Short mmCIF file of C-alpha atoms in Angstrom, two decimals:
data_model
loop_
_atom_site.label_atom_id
_atom_site.label_comp_id
_atom_site.label_asym_id
_atom_site.label_seq_id
_atom_site.Cartn_x
_atom_site.Cartn_y
_atom_site.Cartn_z
CA UNK A 1 0.56 11.22 144.00
CA UNK A 2 3.32 9.95 141.72
CA UNK A 3 2.24 6.68 140.14
CA UNK A 4 2.89 4.51 137.15
CA UNK A 5 1.13 1.40 135.96
CA UNK A 6 2.03 -1.85 137.67
CA UNK A 7 3.12 -4.53 135.20
CA UNK A 8 2.61 -8.28 135.39
CA UNK A 9 6.09 -8.88 136.80
CA UNK A 10 5.48 -6.31 139.53
CA UNK A 11 2.16 -7.94 140.38
CA UNK A 12 3.89 -11.31 140.77
CA UNK A 13 6.49 -9.80 143.10
CA UNK A 14 3.82 -8.12 145.21
CA UNK A 15 1.76 -11.31 145.47
CA UNK A 16 4.89 -13.28 146.43
CA UNK A 17 5.44 -10.73 149.18
CA UNK A 18 1.86 -11.26 150.30
CA UNK A 19 2.18 -15.05 150.29
CA UNK A 20 5.04 -15.21 152.79
CA UNK A 21 3.45 -13.40 155.78
CA UNK A 22 0.13 -15.18 155.25
CA UNK A 23 1.70 -18.64 155.16
CA UNK A 24 3.44 -18.02 158.46
CA UNK A 25 0.09 -17.76 160.23
CA UNK A 26 -0.68 -21.43 159.69
CA UNK A 27 2.61 -23.16 158.90
CA UNK A 28 3.69 -22.98 162.54
CA UNK A 29 0.62 -24.87 163.79
CA UNK A 30 1.82 -28.24 162.51
CA UNK A 31 5.30 -27.70 163.97
CA UNK A 32 4.21 -27.12 167.57
CA UNK A 33 4.74 -30.68 168.78
CA UNK A 34 8.27 -30.71 167.39
CA UNK A 35 8.99 -27.30 168.95
CA UNK A 36 7.68 -28.48 172.33
CA UNK A 37 10.00 -31.50 172.26
CA UNK A 38 13.03 -29.54 171.04
CA UNK A 39 12.70 -26.40 173.18
CA UNK A 40 10.83 -27.94 176.15
CA UNK A 41 8.09 -25.36 175.66
CA UNK A 42 5.06 -25.25 177.94
CA UNK A 43 1.50 -25.03 176.55
CA UNK A 44 1.42 -21.29 177.36
CA UNK A 45 4.71 -20.75 175.52
CA UNK A 46 3.41 -22.68 172.51
CA UNK A 47 0.29 -20.51 172.47
CA UNK A 48 2.47 -17.41 172.56
CA UNK A 49 4.67 -18.69 169.72
CA UNK A 50 1.56 -18.83 167.56
CA UNK A 51 -0.09 -15.68 168.87
CA UNK A 52 2.75 -13.17 169.17
CA UNK A 53 3.22 -13.11 165.39
CA UNK A 54 -0.43 -12.24 164.80
CA UNK A 55 -0.43 -9.73 167.66
CA UNK A 56 2.62 -7.83 166.37
CA UNK A 57 1.20 -8.00 162.84
CA UNK A 58 -2.21 -6.64 163.79
CA UNK A 59 -0.87 -3.97 166.16
CA UNK A 60 1.58 -2.53 163.59
CA UNK A 61 -0.57 -2.74 160.46
CA UNK A 62 -2.05 0.74 160.59
CA UNK A 63 1.31 2.35 161.36
CA UNK A 64 2.91 0.40 158.50
CA UNK A 65 0.22 1.77 156.21
CA UNK A 66 0.77 5.39 157.30
CA UNK A 67 4.55 5.07 156.89
CA UNK A 68 4.08 3.65 153.39
CA UNK A 69 1.80 6.53 152.43
CA UNK A 70 4.40 9.02 153.65
CA UNK A 71 7.83 7.65 152.69
CA UNK A 72 6.93 5.39 149.77
CA UNK A 73 5.10 2.09 149.55
CA UNK A 74 7.83 0.28 147.60
CA UNK A 75 10.45 1.42 150.12
CA UNK A 76 8.37 0.12 153.04
CA UNK A 77 7.61 -3.10 151.16
CA UNK A 78 11.32 -3.78 150.64
CA UNK A 79 12.17 -2.83 154.23
CA UNK A 80 9.48 -5.17 155.50
CA UNK A 81 10.79 -8.08 153.42
CA UNK A 82 14.31 -7.46 154.77
CA UNK A 83 13.01 -7.51 158.34
CA UNK A 84 10.88 -10.58 157.67
CA UNK A 85 13.88 -12.43 156.22
CA UNK A 86 16.09 -11.52 159.19
CA UNK A 87 13.38 -12.56 161.65
CA UNK A 88 12.84 -15.86 159.81
CA UNK A 89 16.56 -16.60 160.07
CA UNK A 90 16.49 -15.83 163.80
CA UNK A 91 13.47 -18.13 164.20
CA UNK A 92 15.35 -20.92 162.46
CA UNK A 93 18.40 -20.42 164.68
CA UNK A 94 16.51 -19.96 167.96
CA UNK A 95 17.97 -22.03 170.76
CA UNK A 96 15.31 -21.25 173.36
CA UNK A 97 11.72 -20.09 173.63
CA UNK A 98 12.57 -16.47 174.50
CA UNK A 99 14.66 -16.04 171.35
CA UNK A 100 11.95 -17.66 169.25
CA UNK A 101 9.27 -15.38 170.72
CA UNK A 102 11.36 -12.28 170.00
CA UNK A 103 12.02 -13.44 166.44
CA UNK A 104 8.33 -14.21 165.88
CA UNK A 105 7.42 -10.71 167.06
CA UNK A 106 9.94 -9.24 164.59
CA UNK A 107 8.37 -11.39 161.88
CA UNK A 108 4.99 -9.84 162.70
CA UNK A 109 6.40 -6.32 162.48
CA UNK A 110 8.00 -7.15 159.12
CA UNK A 111 4.71 -8.55 157.85
CA UNK A 112 2.90 -5.38 158.99
CA UNK A 113 5.30 -3.30 156.88
CA UNK A 114 4.76 -5.52 153.82
CA UNK A 115 1.05 -6.29 153.62
CA UNK A 116 -0.58 -2.81 153.62
CA UNK A 117 1.70 -1.66 150.79
CA UNK A 118 0.45 -4.43 148.49
CA UNK A 119 -3.26 -3.63 148.44
CA UNK A 120 -2.58 0.11 148.48
CA UNK A 121 -0.20 -0.18 145.51
CA UNK A 122 -2.76 -2.21 143.55
CA UNK A 123 -5.42 0.37 144.37
CA UNK A 124 -3.46 3.39 143.12
CA UNK A 125 -1.55 1.93 140.13
CA UNK A 126 -4.26 -0.12 138.39
CA UNK A 127 -7.69 0.67 137.00
CA UNK A 128 -10.57 -1.09 135.34
CA UNK A 129 -10.25 -4.77 134.51
CA UNK A 130 -6.56 -4.90 135.45
CA UNK A 131 -7.46 -3.61 138.91
CA UNK A 132 -10.32 -6.09 139.26
CA UNK A 133 -8.11 -9.02 138.25
CA UNK A 134 -5.35 -7.97 140.63
CA UNK A 135 -7.78 -7.65 143.54
CA UNK A 136 -9.14 -11.11 142.70
CA UNK A 137 -5.63 -12.58 142.75
CA UNK A 138 -4.86 -10.71 145.98
CA UNK A 139 -7.87 -12.26 147.68
CA UNK A 140 -7.08 -15.67 146.21
CA UNK A 141 -3.46 -15.70 147.31
CA UNK A 142 -4.34 -14.47 150.79
CA UNK A 143 -6.77 -17.32 151.38
CA UNK A 144 -4.73 -19.96 149.59
CA UNK A 145 -1.73 -19.16 151.77
CA UNK A 146 -3.63 -20.40 154.82
CA UNK A 147 -4.05 -23.80 153.18
CA UNK A 148 -0.50 -23.89 151.79
CA UNK A 149 0.83 -23.30 155.29
CA UNK A 150 -0.97 -26.37 156.62
CA UNK A 151 0.19 -28.63 153.77
CA UNK A 152 3.73 -27.27 153.45
CA UNK A 153 4.27 -27.34 157.21
CA UNK A 154 3.24 -30.98 157.40
CA UNK A 155 5.53 -31.87 154.50
CA UNK A 156 8.56 -30.08 155.92
CA UNK A 157 8.15 -31.62 159.37
CA UNK A 158 7.70 -35.09 157.89
CA UNK A 159 10.60 -34.75 155.45
CA UNK A 160 12.99 -33.37 158.11
CA UNK A 161 15.21 -31.86 155.40
CA UNK A 162 18.90 -31.87 156.40
CA UNK A 163 17.83 -32.63 159.96
CA UNK A 164 16.44 -29.12 160.48
CA UNK A 165 13.04 -30.40 161.62
CA UNK A 166 10.69 -27.59 162.71
CA UNK A 167 13.33 -24.96 161.87
CA UNK A 168 12.75 -25.57 158.17
CA UNK A 169 9.27 -23.99 158.37
CA UNK A 170 11.05 -20.67 158.97
CA UNK A 171 14.19 -21.15 156.87
CA UNK A 172 12.09 -21.89 153.77
CA UNK A 173 11.27 -18.17 153.75
CA UNK A 174 14.85 -17.07 153.05
CA UNK A 175 15.24 -17.95 149.34
CA UNK A 176 11.81 -16.50 148.56
CA UNK A 177 12.66 -13.27 150.38
CA UNK A 178 15.91 -13.08 148.41
CA UNK A 179 14.09 -13.36 145.09
CA UNK A 180 11.64 -10.64 146.10
CA UNK A 181 14.45 -8.32 147.18
CA UNK A 182 16.31 -8.84 143.89
CA UNK A 183 13.27 -7.92 141.78
CA UNK A 184 11.14 -5.49 143.82
CA UNK A 185 13.03 -2.29 143.00
CA UNK A 186 12.92 -3.01 139.27
CA UNK A 187 9.33 -4.08 138.82
CA UNK A 188 7.29 -2.28 141.52
CA UNK A 189 6.62 1.44 140.92
CA UNK A 190 7.13 3.77 143.85
CA UNK A 191 3.96 5.49 145.10
CA UNK A 192 3.25 7.77 148.02
CA UNK A 193 0.81 10.48 149.01
CA UNK A 194 1.62 13.95 147.68
CA UNK A 195 1.49 15.40 151.19
CA UNK A 196 3.08 13.40 154.04
CA UNK A 197 0.69 13.10 156.97
CA UNK A 198 1.85 13.55 160.58
CA UNK A 199 1.89 10.53 162.85
CA UNK A 200 -1.27 10.19 164.94
CA UNK A 201 0.47 9.20 168.19
CA UNK A 202 -2.66 8.95 170.33
CA UNK A 203 -4.52 6.96 167.70
CA UNK A 204 -1.55 4.66 167.19
CA UNK A 205 -1.22 3.89 170.91
CA UNK A 206 -4.96 3.37 171.39
CA UNK A 207 -5.25 1.11 168.35
CA UNK A 208 -2.22 -0.89 169.50
CA UNK A 209 -3.71 -1.21 172.99
CA UNK A 210 -7.15 -2.26 171.73
CA UNK A 211 -5.84 -4.75 169.19
CA UNK A 212 -3.19 -6.11 171.55
CA UNK A 213 -5.59 -6.61 174.46
CA UNK A 214 -8.05 -8.50 172.25
CA UNK A 215 -5.44 -10.69 170.57
CA UNK A 216 -3.58 -11.55 173.80
CA UNK A 217 -6.85 -12.40 175.55
CA UNK A 218 -7.99 -14.62 172.68
CA UNK A 219 -4.61 -16.36 172.48
CA UNK A 220 -4.07 -17.07 176.19
CA UNK A 221 -7.67 -17.32 177.40
CA UNK A 222 -8.21 -21.00 176.52
CA UNK A 223 -4.74 -21.97 177.83
CA UNK A 224 -5.17 -20.09 181.13
CA UNK A 225 -8.82 -21.21 181.50
CA UNK A 226 -10.01 -17.60 181.18
CA UNK A 227 -8.45 -16.42 184.42
CA UNK A 228 -9.07 -12.83 185.55
CA UNK A 229 -6.11 -11.24 183.66
CA UNK A 230 -7.51 -12.61 180.39
CA UNK A 231 -11.01 -11.39 181.20
CA UNK A 232 -9.61 -7.98 182.16
CA UNK A 233 -7.84 -7.69 178.81
CA UNK A 234 -11.03 -8.71 177.04
CA UNK A 235 -13.00 -6.01 178.88
CA UNK A 236 -10.36 -3.41 178.04
CA UNK A 237 -10.87 -3.95 174.31
CA UNK A 238 -14.25 -2.18 173.88
CA UNK A 239 -13.17 0.62 176.24
CA UNK A 240 -10.01 1.33 174.26
CA UNK A 241 -11.92 1.02 170.99
CA UNK A 242 -14.48 3.59 172.15
CA UNK A 243 -11.73 5.97 173.24
CA UNK A 244 -9.98 5.47 169.88
CA UNK A 245 -13.18 6.46 168.04
CA UNK A 246 -13.61 9.59 170.17
CA UNK A 247 -9.97 10.55 169.69
CA UNK A 248 -10.07 10.10 165.92
CA UNK A 249 -13.30 12.11 165.58
CA UNK A 250 -11.81 14.96 167.63
CA UNK A 251 -8.64 14.95 165.52
CA UNK A 252 -10.66 14.95 162.30
CA UNK A 253 -12.71 17.94 163.50
CA UNK A 254 -9.48 19.84 164.21
CA UNK A 255 -8.37 19.25 160.64
CA UNK A 256 -5.73 16.69 161.60
CA UNK A 257 -4.82 13.36 160.00
CA UNK A 258 -6.28 10.48 162.06
CA UNK A 259 -4.67 7.07 161.71
CA UNK A 260 -8.11 5.55 161.00
CA UNK A 261 -10.09 8.41 159.40
CA UNK A 262 -13.70 8.39 160.66
CA UNK A 263 -14.83 9.72 157.27
CA UNK A 264 -13.44 6.53 155.74
CA UNK A 265 -15.06 4.32 158.34
CA UNK A 266 -18.40 6.00 157.62
CA UNK A 267 -18.36 4.67 154.07
CA UNK A 268 -21.18 2.11 153.95
CA UNK A 269 -19.08 -0.19 151.75
CA UNK A 270 -16.25 -0.11 154.31
CA UNK A 271 -18.74 -0.84 157.09
CA UNK A 272 -20.12 -3.75 155.12
CA UNK A 273 -16.57 -5.01 154.46
CA UNK A 274 -15.82 -4.93 158.18
CA UNK A 275 -18.97 -6.89 159.07
CA UNK A 276 -18.14 -9.37 156.30
CA UNK A 277 -14.64 -9.82 157.75
CA UNK A 278 -15.92 -10.43 161.29
CA UNK A 279 -18.50 -13.01 160.21
CA UNK A 280 -16.54 -14.85 157.54
CA UNK A 281 -12.93 -14.89 158.71
CA UNK A 282 -13.86 -15.90 162.25
CA UNK A 283 -15.82 -18.77 160.68
CA UNK A 284 -12.86 -19.70 158.52
CA UNK A 285 -10.28 -19.86 161.32
CA UNK A 286 -12.75 -21.63 163.58
CA UNK A 287 -13.42 -24.16 160.81
CA UNK A 288 -9.70 -24.85 160.32
CA UNK A 289 -9.21 -25.23 164.07
CA UNK A 290 -12.12 -27.61 164.63
CA UNK A 291 -11.62 -29.78 161.54
CA UNK A 292 -7.82 -30.05 161.91
CA UNK A 293 -8.19 -31.03 165.58
CA UNK A 294 -10.89 -33.56 164.71
CA UNK A 295 -8.79 -35.16 161.98
CA UNK A 296 -5.70 -35.46 164.18
CA UNK A 297 -7.06 -36.12 167.68
CA UNK A 298 -10.49 -37.54 166.85
CA UNK A 299 -9.72 -39.70 163.80
CA UNK A 300 -6.00 -40.23 164.35
CA UNK A 301 -4.45 -38.71 161.23
CA UNK A 302 -0.84 -37.55 161.32
CA UNK A 303 0.00 -33.86 160.94
CA UNK A 304 1.09 -34.52 157.36
CA UNK A 305 -2.11 -36.39 156.45
CA UNK A 306 -4.25 -33.77 158.18
CA UNK A 307 -2.57 -31.05 156.12
CA UNK A 308 -3.11 -33.00 152.92
CA UNK A 309 -6.82 -33.27 153.72
CA UNK A 310 -7.11 -29.59 152.77
CA UNK A 311 -5.45 -29.91 149.36
CA UNK A 312 -8.78 -30.22 147.50
CA UNK A 313 -10.07 -27.15 149.34
CA UNK A 314 -6.96 -25.18 148.39
CA UNK A 315 -7.04 -26.32 144.76
CA UNK A 316 -10.66 -25.32 144.14
CA UNK A 317 -10.12 -22.14 146.11
CA UNK A 318 -7.30 -21.06 143.80
CA UNK A 319 -9.06 -22.07 140.58
CA UNK A 320 -12.23 -20.18 141.50
CA UNK A 321 -10.20 -17.18 142.68
CA UNK A 322 -8.48 -16.94 139.30
CA UNK A 323 -11.90 -16.93 137.62
CA UNK A 324 -13.51 -14.58 140.14
CA UNK A 325 -13.02 -11.44 138.03
CA UNK A 326 -15.24 -12.78 135.24
CA UNK A 327 -17.80 -14.00 137.76
CA UNK A 328 -17.95 -10.60 139.50
CA UNK A 329 -18.22 -8.78 136.16
CA UNK A 330 -21.16 -10.95 135.17
CA UNK A 331 -23.03 -11.17 138.48
CA UNK A 332 -21.85 -8.09 140.40
CA UNK A 333 -20.15 -8.04 143.80
CA UNK A 334 -23.32 -8.50 145.84
CA UNK A 335 -24.67 -11.48 143.90
CA UNK A 336 -21.20 -13.07 143.75
CA UNK A 337 -21.03 -12.87 147.54
CA UNK A 338 -24.47 -14.46 147.85
CA UNK A 339 -23.43 -17.23 145.46
CA UNK A 340 -20.26 -17.84 147.48
CA UNK A 341 -22.26 -18.07 150.70
CA UNK A 342 -24.71 -20.54 149.11
CA UNK A 343 -21.87 -22.75 147.85
CA UNK A 344 -20.03 -22.60 151.17
CA UNK A 345 -23.18 -23.46 153.13
CA UNK A 346 -23.86 -26.39 150.80
CA UNK A 347 -20.30 -27.64 151.35
CA UNK A 348 -20.71 -27.38 155.10
CA UNK A 349 -23.90 -29.44 154.96
CA UNK A 350 -22.10 -32.03 152.82
CA UNK A 351 -19.21 -32.18 155.31
CA UNK A 352 -21.62 -32.52 158.21
CA UNK A 353 -23.31 -35.43 156.44
CA UNK A 354 -19.90 -37.03 155.87
CA UNK A 355 -18.98 -36.76 159.55
CA UNK A 356 -22.43 -37.97 160.65
CA UNK A 357 -23.01 -40.93 158.33
CA UNK A 358 -19.45 -41.90 157.41
CA UNK A 359 -17.47 -41.19 160.60
CA UNK A 360 -15.59 -44.50 160.51
CA UNK A 361 -14.75 -44.08 156.83
CA UNK A 362 -13.39 -40.51 157.02
CA UNK A 363 -10.07 -40.14 155.18
CA UNK A 364 -8.33 -37.77 152.78
CA UNK A 365 -10.30 -39.08 149.79
CA UNK A 366 -13.78 -39.15 151.32
CA UNK A 367 -13.31 -35.53 152.40
CA UNK A 368 -12.57 -34.31 148.86
CA UNK A 369 -16.18 -33.62 147.66
CA UNK A 370 -17.16 -31.51 150.68
CA UNK A 371 -13.88 -29.64 151.07
CA UNK A 372 -13.72 -28.90 147.33
CA UNK A 373 -17.19 -27.31 147.45
CA UNK A 374 -16.26 -25.33 150.57
CA UNK A 375 -13.10 -24.07 148.88
CA UNK A 376 -15.05 -22.77 145.88
CA UNK A 377 -17.49 -20.91 148.10
CA UNK A 378 -14.74 -19.42 150.24
CA UNK A 379 -12.93 -18.15 147.13
CA UNK A 380 -15.97 -16.22 145.94
CA UNK A 381 -16.54 -14.70 149.37
CA UNK A 382 -12.92 -13.60 149.81
CA UNK A 383 -12.76 -12.25 146.26
CA UNK A 384 -15.63 -9.90 147.08
CA UNK A 385 -14.25 -8.86 150.47
CA UNK A 386 -11.54 -6.55 149.15
CA UNK A 387 -13.60 -5.50 146.14
CA UNK A 388 -16.44 -4.37 148.38
CA UNK A 389 -14.35 -2.91 151.18
CA UNK A 390 -12.03 -0.90 148.90
CA UNK A 391 -14.53 -0.13 146.14
CA UNK A 392 -15.29 3.44 147.22
CA UNK A 393 -12.04 4.31 148.98
CA UNK A 394 -10.36 7.38 147.41
CA UNK A 395 -6.74 6.81 146.38
CA UNK A 396 -5.35 9.14 149.06
CA UNK A 397 -7.01 6.87 151.65
CA UNK A 398 -5.73 3.65 150.03
CA UNK A 399 -3.24 2.88 152.79
CA UNK A 400 -5.69 3.56 155.60
CA UNK A 401 -8.39 1.48 153.90
CA UNK A 402 -6.03 -1.42 153.34
CA UNK A 403 -4.83 -1.31 156.95
CA UNK A 404 -8.36 -1.11 158.34
CA UNK A 405 -9.58 -4.16 156.44
CA UNK A 406 -6.42 -6.15 157.20
CA UNK A 407 -6.55 -5.29 160.92
CA UNK A 408 -10.18 -6.40 161.22
CA UNK A 409 -9.38 -9.52 159.20
CA UNK A 410 -6.57 -10.53 161.55
CA UNK A 411 -8.67 -9.83 164.64
CA UNK A 412 -11.44 -12.00 163.16
CA UNK A 413 -8.95 -14.78 162.51
CA UNK A 414 -8.11 -14.63 166.22
CA UNK A 415 -11.76 -14.60 167.28
CA UNK A 416 -12.68 -17.75 165.36
CA UNK A 417 -10.78 -20.34 167.40
CA UNK A 418 -12.01 -18.67 170.60
CA UNK A 419 -15.70 -18.52 169.70
CA UNK A 420 -16.12 -21.72 167.69
CA UNK A 421 -13.25 -23.38 169.56
CA UNK A 422 -15.04 -22.81 172.88
CA UNK A 423 -18.17 -24.44 171.47
CA UNK A 424 -16.06 -27.32 170.16
CA UNK A 425 -14.41 -27.84 173.57
CA UNK A 426 -17.73 -27.61 175.43
CA UNK A 427 -19.36 -30.20 173.16
CA UNK A 428 -16.28 -32.43 173.44
CA UNK A 429 -16.63 -32.46 177.22
CA UNK A 430 -20.26 -33.55 176.91
CA UNK A 431 -19.76 -36.05 174.10
CA UNK A 432 -17.10 -36.99 171.58
CA UNK A 433 -15.23 -35.53 168.62
CA UNK A 434 -18.03 -36.40 166.21
CA UNK A 435 -20.62 -34.43 168.17
CA UNK A 436 -18.17 -31.57 168.75
CA UNK A 437 -17.27 -31.05 165.10
CA UNK A 438 -20.91 -31.37 163.97
CA UNK A 439 -22.00 -28.69 166.47
CA UNK A 440 -19.16 -26.40 165.39
CA UNK A 441 -19.96 -26.78 161.69
CA UNK A 442 -23.64 -26.12 162.41
CA UNK A 443 -22.70 -22.90 164.24
CA UNK A 444 -20.59 -21.82 161.27
CA UNK A 445 -23.50 -22.53 158.93
CA UNK A 446 -25.68 -20.29 161.09
CA UNK A 447 -23.12 -17.45 160.98
CA UNK A 448 -22.97 -17.75 157.20
CA UNK A 449 -26.77 -17.50 157.11
CA UNK A 450 -26.50 -14.26 159.10
CA UNK A 451 -24.04 -13.01 156.47
CA UNK A 452 -26.58 -13.86 153.75
CA UNK A 453 -29.26 -11.82 155.55
CA UNK A 454 -26.80 -8.94 155.97
CA UNK A 455 -26.00 -9.06 152.25
CA UNK A 456 -29.63 -9.22 151.16
CA UNK A 457 -30.28 -6.00 153.07
CA UNK A 458 -27.24 -4.20 151.67
CA UNK A 459 -28.48 -2.95 148.29
CA UNK A 460 -29.15 0.58 149.51
CA UNK A 461 -25.84 0.54 151.32
CA UNK A 462 -23.86 0.39 148.06
CA UNK A 463 -25.89 3.21 146.50
CA UNK A 464 -25.32 5.41 149.56
CA UNK A 465 -21.66 4.51 149.51
CA UNK A 466 -21.19 5.76 145.96
CA UNK A 467 -22.90 9.05 146.83
CA UNK A 468 -20.71 9.57 149.90
CA UNK A 469 -17.55 8.72 147.96
CA UNK A 470 -18.27 11.49 145.51
CA UNK A 471 -18.21 13.95 148.42
CA UNK A 472 -14.95 12.47 149.74
CA UNK A 473 -13.18 12.89 146.43
#
């Protein structure tokens, strides 16, 4: 594997490339009303505008990883940024819903080419403290982007720069893409596996089918009131997943190159990372959904004010993320995760108290203490996610490991609004927004408690993981 050390400038370029696709998950949410008025979009079409990006992203992630391993991660990174820029331009110029949906799907494909190359490049070009710091920044930027999208989207819609309205949330990507393209070739070293691996066609199709069925069902289920096509797609997911596992095991036994190597998935640290992703990221997206809806529909804040309500969360998130390397070095990954869970759970209790006792006084400023605490806890959890999940992954599996964690992360993001959003909607029908958001936050607190129990029982897991990794290498 031809590698050279990644410098600071290259790290900045990679993280800028990571920021763009992540922002586009949330920035569109605050522009939906403007899109509906401009394009006469139906509720189903609006749901698809949000979902199709995540679906294309999740479906193509593993293939983007394999292509990067084979033809060069820098080359795929640059190609992905080009495609993302073109798709963003098409989104900004879209004159109807069909064109916007096609452009959003292309954006998702571009993002799937970009994101796996970043974590894989960090994993194979950096070691020791430099690697730990880069992973901390990677986790920090990834989470912060979700908050930036909410705030930036609200600002752009409110400012209506040059009369572009909602189109500006896509066109803002173009100058950033241009800067990345002008600097990527110079500052990012090219890396690839020494031996190109053949494309696992069966695994690719089964993974795409499983991921796509889950994401489409989660996106359209609430809009279509969980009609039979949505339930059918949901039932297809575990069947396709089981077939994918059988197919990959059979290919591995024949000495082939599975898209998701079972030997990698058997790593206890990878298994723990996957369970962490399911529990935490579903909580996170469900939290953003429930609180944003409460602030806008329940309390009456504008989209801009609702976005600004998360500024304190984003600020503490970033500051703690920057410091996470020192914290992990001092406490270790497992204890840092436990600390993050404790802080997050304390913040949730504080927010619940705010909504319960001070409902009529809720505003941007009264939310600062609770959201700031939550942001600090989230930063510590996310900073350990990639450190734990990738800790024992051999370098020749870097792309596959990155794609696996990212795919599960995106699926979890989609699950959150469905699971916690369904609880929120059910409680809203029986009561009001105050009761609905309190029940949702309580459910999230319970899921975080389950994560704490899972972490407390994981000590032997990390020891076994190190032993298994030695065999893999």
